[in-house]
PDB file of C-alpha atoms in Angstrom:
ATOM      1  CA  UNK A 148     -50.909 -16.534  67.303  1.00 71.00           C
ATOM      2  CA  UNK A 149     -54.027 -18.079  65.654  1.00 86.00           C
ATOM      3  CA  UNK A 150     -55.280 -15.488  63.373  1.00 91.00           C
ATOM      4  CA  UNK A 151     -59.210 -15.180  62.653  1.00 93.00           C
ATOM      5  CA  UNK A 152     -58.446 -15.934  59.165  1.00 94.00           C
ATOM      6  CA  UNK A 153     -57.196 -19.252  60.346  1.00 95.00           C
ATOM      7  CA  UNK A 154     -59.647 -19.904  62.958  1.00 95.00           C
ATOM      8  CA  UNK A 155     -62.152 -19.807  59.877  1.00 96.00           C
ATOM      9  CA  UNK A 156     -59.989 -22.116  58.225  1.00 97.00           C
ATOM     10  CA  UNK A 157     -60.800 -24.228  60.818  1.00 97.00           C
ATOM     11  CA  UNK A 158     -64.265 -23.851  61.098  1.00 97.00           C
ATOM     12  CA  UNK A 159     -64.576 -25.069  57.467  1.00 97.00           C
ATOM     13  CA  UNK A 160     -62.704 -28.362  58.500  1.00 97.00           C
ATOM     14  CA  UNK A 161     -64.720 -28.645  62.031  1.00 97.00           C
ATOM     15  CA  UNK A 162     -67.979 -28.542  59.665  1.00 97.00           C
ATOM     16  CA  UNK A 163     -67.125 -31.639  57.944  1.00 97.00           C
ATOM     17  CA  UNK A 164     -67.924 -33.825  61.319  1.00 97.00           C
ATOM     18  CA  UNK A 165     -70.958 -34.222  63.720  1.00 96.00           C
ATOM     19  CA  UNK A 166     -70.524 -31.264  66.404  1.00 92.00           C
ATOM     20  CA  UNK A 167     -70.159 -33.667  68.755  1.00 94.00           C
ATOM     21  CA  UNK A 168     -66.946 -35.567  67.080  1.00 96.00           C
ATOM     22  CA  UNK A 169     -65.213 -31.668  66.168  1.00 96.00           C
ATOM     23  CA  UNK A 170     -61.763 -33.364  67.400  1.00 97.00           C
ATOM     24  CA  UNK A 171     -61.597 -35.187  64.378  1.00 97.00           C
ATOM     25  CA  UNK A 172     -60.434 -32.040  62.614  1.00 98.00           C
ATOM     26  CA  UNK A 173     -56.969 -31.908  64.576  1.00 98.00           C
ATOM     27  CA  UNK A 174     -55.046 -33.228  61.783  1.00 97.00           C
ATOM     28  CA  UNK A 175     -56.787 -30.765  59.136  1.00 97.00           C
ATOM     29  CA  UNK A 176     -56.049 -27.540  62.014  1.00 98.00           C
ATOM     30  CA  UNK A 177     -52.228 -28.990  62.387  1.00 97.00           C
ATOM     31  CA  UNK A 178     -51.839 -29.092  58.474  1.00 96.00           C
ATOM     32  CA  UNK A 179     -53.473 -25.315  58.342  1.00 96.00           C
ATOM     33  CA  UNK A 180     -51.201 -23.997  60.567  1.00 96.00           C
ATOM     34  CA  UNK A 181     -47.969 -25.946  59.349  1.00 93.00           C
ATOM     35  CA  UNK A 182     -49.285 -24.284  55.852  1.00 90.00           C
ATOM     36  CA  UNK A 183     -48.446 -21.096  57.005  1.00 92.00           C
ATOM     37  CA  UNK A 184     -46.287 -20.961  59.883  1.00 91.00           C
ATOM     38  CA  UNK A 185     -44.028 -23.384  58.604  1.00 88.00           C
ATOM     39  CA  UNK A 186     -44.570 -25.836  61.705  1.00 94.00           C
ATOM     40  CA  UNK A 187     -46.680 -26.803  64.568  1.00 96.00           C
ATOM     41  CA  UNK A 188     -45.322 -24.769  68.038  1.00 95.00           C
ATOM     42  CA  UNK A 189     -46.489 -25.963  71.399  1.00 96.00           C
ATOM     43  CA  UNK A 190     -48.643 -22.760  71.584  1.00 96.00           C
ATOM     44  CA  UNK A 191     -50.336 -23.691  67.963  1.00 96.00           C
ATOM     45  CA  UNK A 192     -51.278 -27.097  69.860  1.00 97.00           C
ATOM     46  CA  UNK A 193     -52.753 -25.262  72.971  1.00 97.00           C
ATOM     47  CA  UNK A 194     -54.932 -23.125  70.454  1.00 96.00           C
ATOM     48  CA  UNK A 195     -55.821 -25.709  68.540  1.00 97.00           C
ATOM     49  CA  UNK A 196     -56.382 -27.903  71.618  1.00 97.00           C
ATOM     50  CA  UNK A 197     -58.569 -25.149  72.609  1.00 96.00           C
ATOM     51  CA  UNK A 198     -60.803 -24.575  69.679  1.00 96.00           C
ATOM     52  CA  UNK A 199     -61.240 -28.333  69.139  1.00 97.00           C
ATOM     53  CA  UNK A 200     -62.451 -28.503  72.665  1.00 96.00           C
ATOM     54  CA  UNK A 201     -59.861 -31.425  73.689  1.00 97.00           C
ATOM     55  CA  UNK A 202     -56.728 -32.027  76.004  1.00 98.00           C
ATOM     56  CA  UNK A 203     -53.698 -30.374  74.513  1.00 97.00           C
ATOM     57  CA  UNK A 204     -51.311 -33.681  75.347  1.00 98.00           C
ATOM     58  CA  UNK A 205     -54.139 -35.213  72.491  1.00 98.00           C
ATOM     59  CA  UNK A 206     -52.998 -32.793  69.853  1.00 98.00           C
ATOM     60  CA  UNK A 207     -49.427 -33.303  70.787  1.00 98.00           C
ATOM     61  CA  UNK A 208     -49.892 -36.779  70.511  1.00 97.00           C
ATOM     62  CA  UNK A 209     -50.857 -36.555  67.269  1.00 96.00           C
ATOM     63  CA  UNK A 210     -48.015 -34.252  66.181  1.00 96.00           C
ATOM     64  CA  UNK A 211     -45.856 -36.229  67.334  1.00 93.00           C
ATOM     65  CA  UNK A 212     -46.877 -39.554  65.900  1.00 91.00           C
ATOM     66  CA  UNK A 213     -47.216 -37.805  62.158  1.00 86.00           C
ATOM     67  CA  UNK A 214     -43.841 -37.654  60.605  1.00 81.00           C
ATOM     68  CA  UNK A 215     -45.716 -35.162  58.599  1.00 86.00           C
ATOM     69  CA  UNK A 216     -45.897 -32.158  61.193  1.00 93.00           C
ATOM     70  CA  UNK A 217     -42.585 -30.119  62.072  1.00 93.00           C
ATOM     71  CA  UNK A 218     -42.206 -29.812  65.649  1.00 93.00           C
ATOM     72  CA  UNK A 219     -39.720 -26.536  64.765  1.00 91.00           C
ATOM     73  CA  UNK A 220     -38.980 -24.779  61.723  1.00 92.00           C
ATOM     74  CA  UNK A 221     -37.362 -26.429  58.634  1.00 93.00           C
ATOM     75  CA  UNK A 222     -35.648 -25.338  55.571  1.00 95.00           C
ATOM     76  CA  UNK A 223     -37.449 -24.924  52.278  1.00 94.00           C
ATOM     77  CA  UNK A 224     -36.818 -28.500  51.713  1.00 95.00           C
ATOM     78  CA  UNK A 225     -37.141 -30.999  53.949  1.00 94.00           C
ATOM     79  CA  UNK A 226     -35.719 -34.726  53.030  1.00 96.00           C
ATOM     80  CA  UNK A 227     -37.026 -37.366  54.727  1.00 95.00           C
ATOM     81  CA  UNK A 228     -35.066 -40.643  53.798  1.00 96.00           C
ATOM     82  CA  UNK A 229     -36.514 -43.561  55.122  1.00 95.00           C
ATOM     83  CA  UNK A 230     -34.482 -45.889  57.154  1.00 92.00           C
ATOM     84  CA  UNK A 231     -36.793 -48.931  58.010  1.00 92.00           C
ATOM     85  CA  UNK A 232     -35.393 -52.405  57.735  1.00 93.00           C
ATOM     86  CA  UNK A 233     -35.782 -53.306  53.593  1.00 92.00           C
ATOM     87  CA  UNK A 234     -34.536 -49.694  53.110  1.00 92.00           C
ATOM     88  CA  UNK A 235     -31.569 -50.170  55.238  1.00 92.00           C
ATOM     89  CA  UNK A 236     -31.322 -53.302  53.721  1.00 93.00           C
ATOM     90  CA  UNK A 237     -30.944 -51.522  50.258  1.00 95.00           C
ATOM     91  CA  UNK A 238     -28.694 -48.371  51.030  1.00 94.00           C
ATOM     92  CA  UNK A 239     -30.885 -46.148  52.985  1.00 93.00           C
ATOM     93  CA  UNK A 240     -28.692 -45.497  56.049  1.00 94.00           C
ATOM     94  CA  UNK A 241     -25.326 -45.176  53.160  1.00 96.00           C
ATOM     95  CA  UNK A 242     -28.424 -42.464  51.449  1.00 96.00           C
ATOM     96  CA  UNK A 243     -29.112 -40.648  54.600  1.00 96.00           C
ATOM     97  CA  UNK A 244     -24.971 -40.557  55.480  1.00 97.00           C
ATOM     98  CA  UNK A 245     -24.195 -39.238  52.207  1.00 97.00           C
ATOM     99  CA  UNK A 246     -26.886 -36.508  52.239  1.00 98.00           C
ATOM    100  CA  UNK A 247     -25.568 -35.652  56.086  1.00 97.00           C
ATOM    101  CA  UNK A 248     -22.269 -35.880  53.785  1.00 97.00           C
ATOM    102  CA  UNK A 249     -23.229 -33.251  50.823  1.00 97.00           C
ATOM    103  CA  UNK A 250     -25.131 -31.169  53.178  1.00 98.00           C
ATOM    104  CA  UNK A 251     -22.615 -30.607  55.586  1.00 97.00           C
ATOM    105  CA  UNK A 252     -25.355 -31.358  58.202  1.00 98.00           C
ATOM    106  CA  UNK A 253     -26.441 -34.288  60.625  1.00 97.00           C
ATOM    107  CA  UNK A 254     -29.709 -35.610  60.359  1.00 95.00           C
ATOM    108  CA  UNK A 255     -32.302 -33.540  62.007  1.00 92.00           C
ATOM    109  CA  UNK A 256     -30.152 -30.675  61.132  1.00 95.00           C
ATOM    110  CA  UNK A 257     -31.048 -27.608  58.938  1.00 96.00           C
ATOM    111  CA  UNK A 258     -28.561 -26.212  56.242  1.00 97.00           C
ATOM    112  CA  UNK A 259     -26.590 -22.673  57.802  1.00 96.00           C
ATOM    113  CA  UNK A 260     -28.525 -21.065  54.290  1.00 95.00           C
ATOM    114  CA  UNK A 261     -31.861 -22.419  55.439  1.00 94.00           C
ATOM    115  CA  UNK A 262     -32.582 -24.329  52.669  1.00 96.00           C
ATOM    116  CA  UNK A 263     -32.034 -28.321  53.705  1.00 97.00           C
ATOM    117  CA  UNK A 264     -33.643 -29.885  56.382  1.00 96.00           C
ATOM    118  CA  UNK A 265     -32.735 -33.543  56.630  1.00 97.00           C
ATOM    119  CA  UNK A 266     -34.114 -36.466  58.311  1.00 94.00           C
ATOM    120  CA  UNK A 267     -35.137 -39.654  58.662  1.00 92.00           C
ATOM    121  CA  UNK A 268     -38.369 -41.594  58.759  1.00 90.00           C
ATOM    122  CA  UNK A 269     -40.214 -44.854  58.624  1.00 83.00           C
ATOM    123  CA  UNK A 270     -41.616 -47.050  55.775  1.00 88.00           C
ATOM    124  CA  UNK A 271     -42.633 -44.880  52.796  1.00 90.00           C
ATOM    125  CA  UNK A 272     -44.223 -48.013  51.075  1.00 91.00           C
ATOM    126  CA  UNK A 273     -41.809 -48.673  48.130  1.00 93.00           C
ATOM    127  CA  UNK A 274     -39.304 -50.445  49.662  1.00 92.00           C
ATOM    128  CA  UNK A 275     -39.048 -52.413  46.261  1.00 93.00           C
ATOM    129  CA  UNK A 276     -37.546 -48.952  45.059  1.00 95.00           C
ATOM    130  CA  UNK A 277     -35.368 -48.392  47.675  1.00 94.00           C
ATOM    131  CA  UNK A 278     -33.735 -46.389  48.955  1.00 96.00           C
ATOM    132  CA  UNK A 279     -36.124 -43.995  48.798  1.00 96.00           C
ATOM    133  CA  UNK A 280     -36.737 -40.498  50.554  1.00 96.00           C
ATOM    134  CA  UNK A 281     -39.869 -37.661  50.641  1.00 94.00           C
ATOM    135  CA  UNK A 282     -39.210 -34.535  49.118  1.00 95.00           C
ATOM    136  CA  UNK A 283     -41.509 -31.850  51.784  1.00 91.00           C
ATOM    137  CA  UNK A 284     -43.833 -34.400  52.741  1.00 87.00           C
ATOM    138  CA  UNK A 285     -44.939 -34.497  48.725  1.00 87.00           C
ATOM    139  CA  UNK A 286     -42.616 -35.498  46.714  1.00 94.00           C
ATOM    140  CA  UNK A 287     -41.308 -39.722  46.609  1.00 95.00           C
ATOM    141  CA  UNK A 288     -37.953 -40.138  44.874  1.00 96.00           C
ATOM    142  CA  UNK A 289     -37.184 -43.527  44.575  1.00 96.00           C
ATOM    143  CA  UNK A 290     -33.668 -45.668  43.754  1.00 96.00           C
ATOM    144  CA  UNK A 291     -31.832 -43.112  45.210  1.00 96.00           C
ATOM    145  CA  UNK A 292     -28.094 -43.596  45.200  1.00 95.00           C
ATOM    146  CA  UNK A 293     -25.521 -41.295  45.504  1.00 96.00           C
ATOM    147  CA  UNK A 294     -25.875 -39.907  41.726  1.00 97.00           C
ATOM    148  CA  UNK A 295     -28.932 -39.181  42.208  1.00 97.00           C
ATOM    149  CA  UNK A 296     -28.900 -37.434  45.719  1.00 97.00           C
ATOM    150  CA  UNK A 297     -26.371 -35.457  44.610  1.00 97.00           C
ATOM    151  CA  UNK A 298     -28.306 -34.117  41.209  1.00 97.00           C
ATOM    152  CA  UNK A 299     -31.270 -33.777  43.402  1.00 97.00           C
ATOM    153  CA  UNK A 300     -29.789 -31.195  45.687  1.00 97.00           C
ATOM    154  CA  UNK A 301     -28.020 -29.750  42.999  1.00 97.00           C
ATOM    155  CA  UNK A 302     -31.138 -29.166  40.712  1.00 96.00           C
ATOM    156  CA  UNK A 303     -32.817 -27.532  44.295  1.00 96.00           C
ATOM    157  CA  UNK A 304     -30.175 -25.402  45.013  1.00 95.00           C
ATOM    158  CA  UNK A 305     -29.412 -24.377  41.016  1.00 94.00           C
ATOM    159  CA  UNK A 306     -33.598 -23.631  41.437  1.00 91.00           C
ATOM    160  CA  UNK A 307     -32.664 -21.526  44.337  1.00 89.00           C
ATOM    161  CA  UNK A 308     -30.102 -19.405  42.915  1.00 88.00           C
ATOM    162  CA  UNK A 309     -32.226 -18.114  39.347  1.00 86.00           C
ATOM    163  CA  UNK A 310     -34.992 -16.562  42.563  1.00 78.00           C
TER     164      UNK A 310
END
């Protein structure tokens, strides 16, 4: 599962610490192999677990603390709206309902064409712009109502469609 290619992906990342504090490179090895298998698999987090010398419950730990890491595969785009208290406050569950809505999906749900994968997640850190969601972990979009969500998906799945 772990190629040698991404083993010395790793390396590079392990270098960056004291030998003796290697573990601090988990989060760089789960990002490398979210980069290209599209999420982190229980057997990713025994190799990693492995190579970084630590218990593999500590690198699940970790995956599952980061909203960041996908725990199973996800469609091209994965919105994340955030549904903590001043978000809620400002629209963010009526966001997240009319994206499950438009999508034709719940949340935590992938699109049938692959493309969607929608959830929700904690404080993003602009709650003055809420509600606001993460575009594939990258990508804030803030005051979004239901104009907006809807010309967001659009303008992804018009991109979509001239590939």
């Amino acid at each position: 599962m772990i190629t040698e290619a991404t083993k010395a992906r790793f390396a590079r990342e392990v270098a960056k610490y004291p030998p003796e504090q290697k573990q601090s490179a988990v989060m760089a090895c789960l990002s490398i192999v979210q980069q290209e298998l599209g999420y982190v698999s229980e057997a990713s987090e025994a190799a990693i677990a492995e190579y970084l010398g630590m218990p593999q419950i500590a690198v699940h730990e970790v995956t599952t603390f980061y909203n960041m890491y996908n725990q199973q595969p996800v469609g091209k785009y994965k919105l994340n709206v955030c549904t903590n208290l001043p978000c809620l406050l400002r629209d963010g569950g009526k966001a997240l309902e009319h994206l499950e809505q438009k999508l034709g999906i719940s949340m935590g749900e992938t699109t049938p064409d692959g493309l969607f994968t929608l959830q929700q997640c904690e404080c993003l850190g602009a709650c003055a712009d809420a509600p606001v969601m993460l575009v594939n972990d990258r990508n804030m979009c803030s005051f979004m109502g239901n104009d907006k969500l809807d010309q967001l998906v659009d303008s992804l799945r018009a991109a979509e469609a001239k590939q």
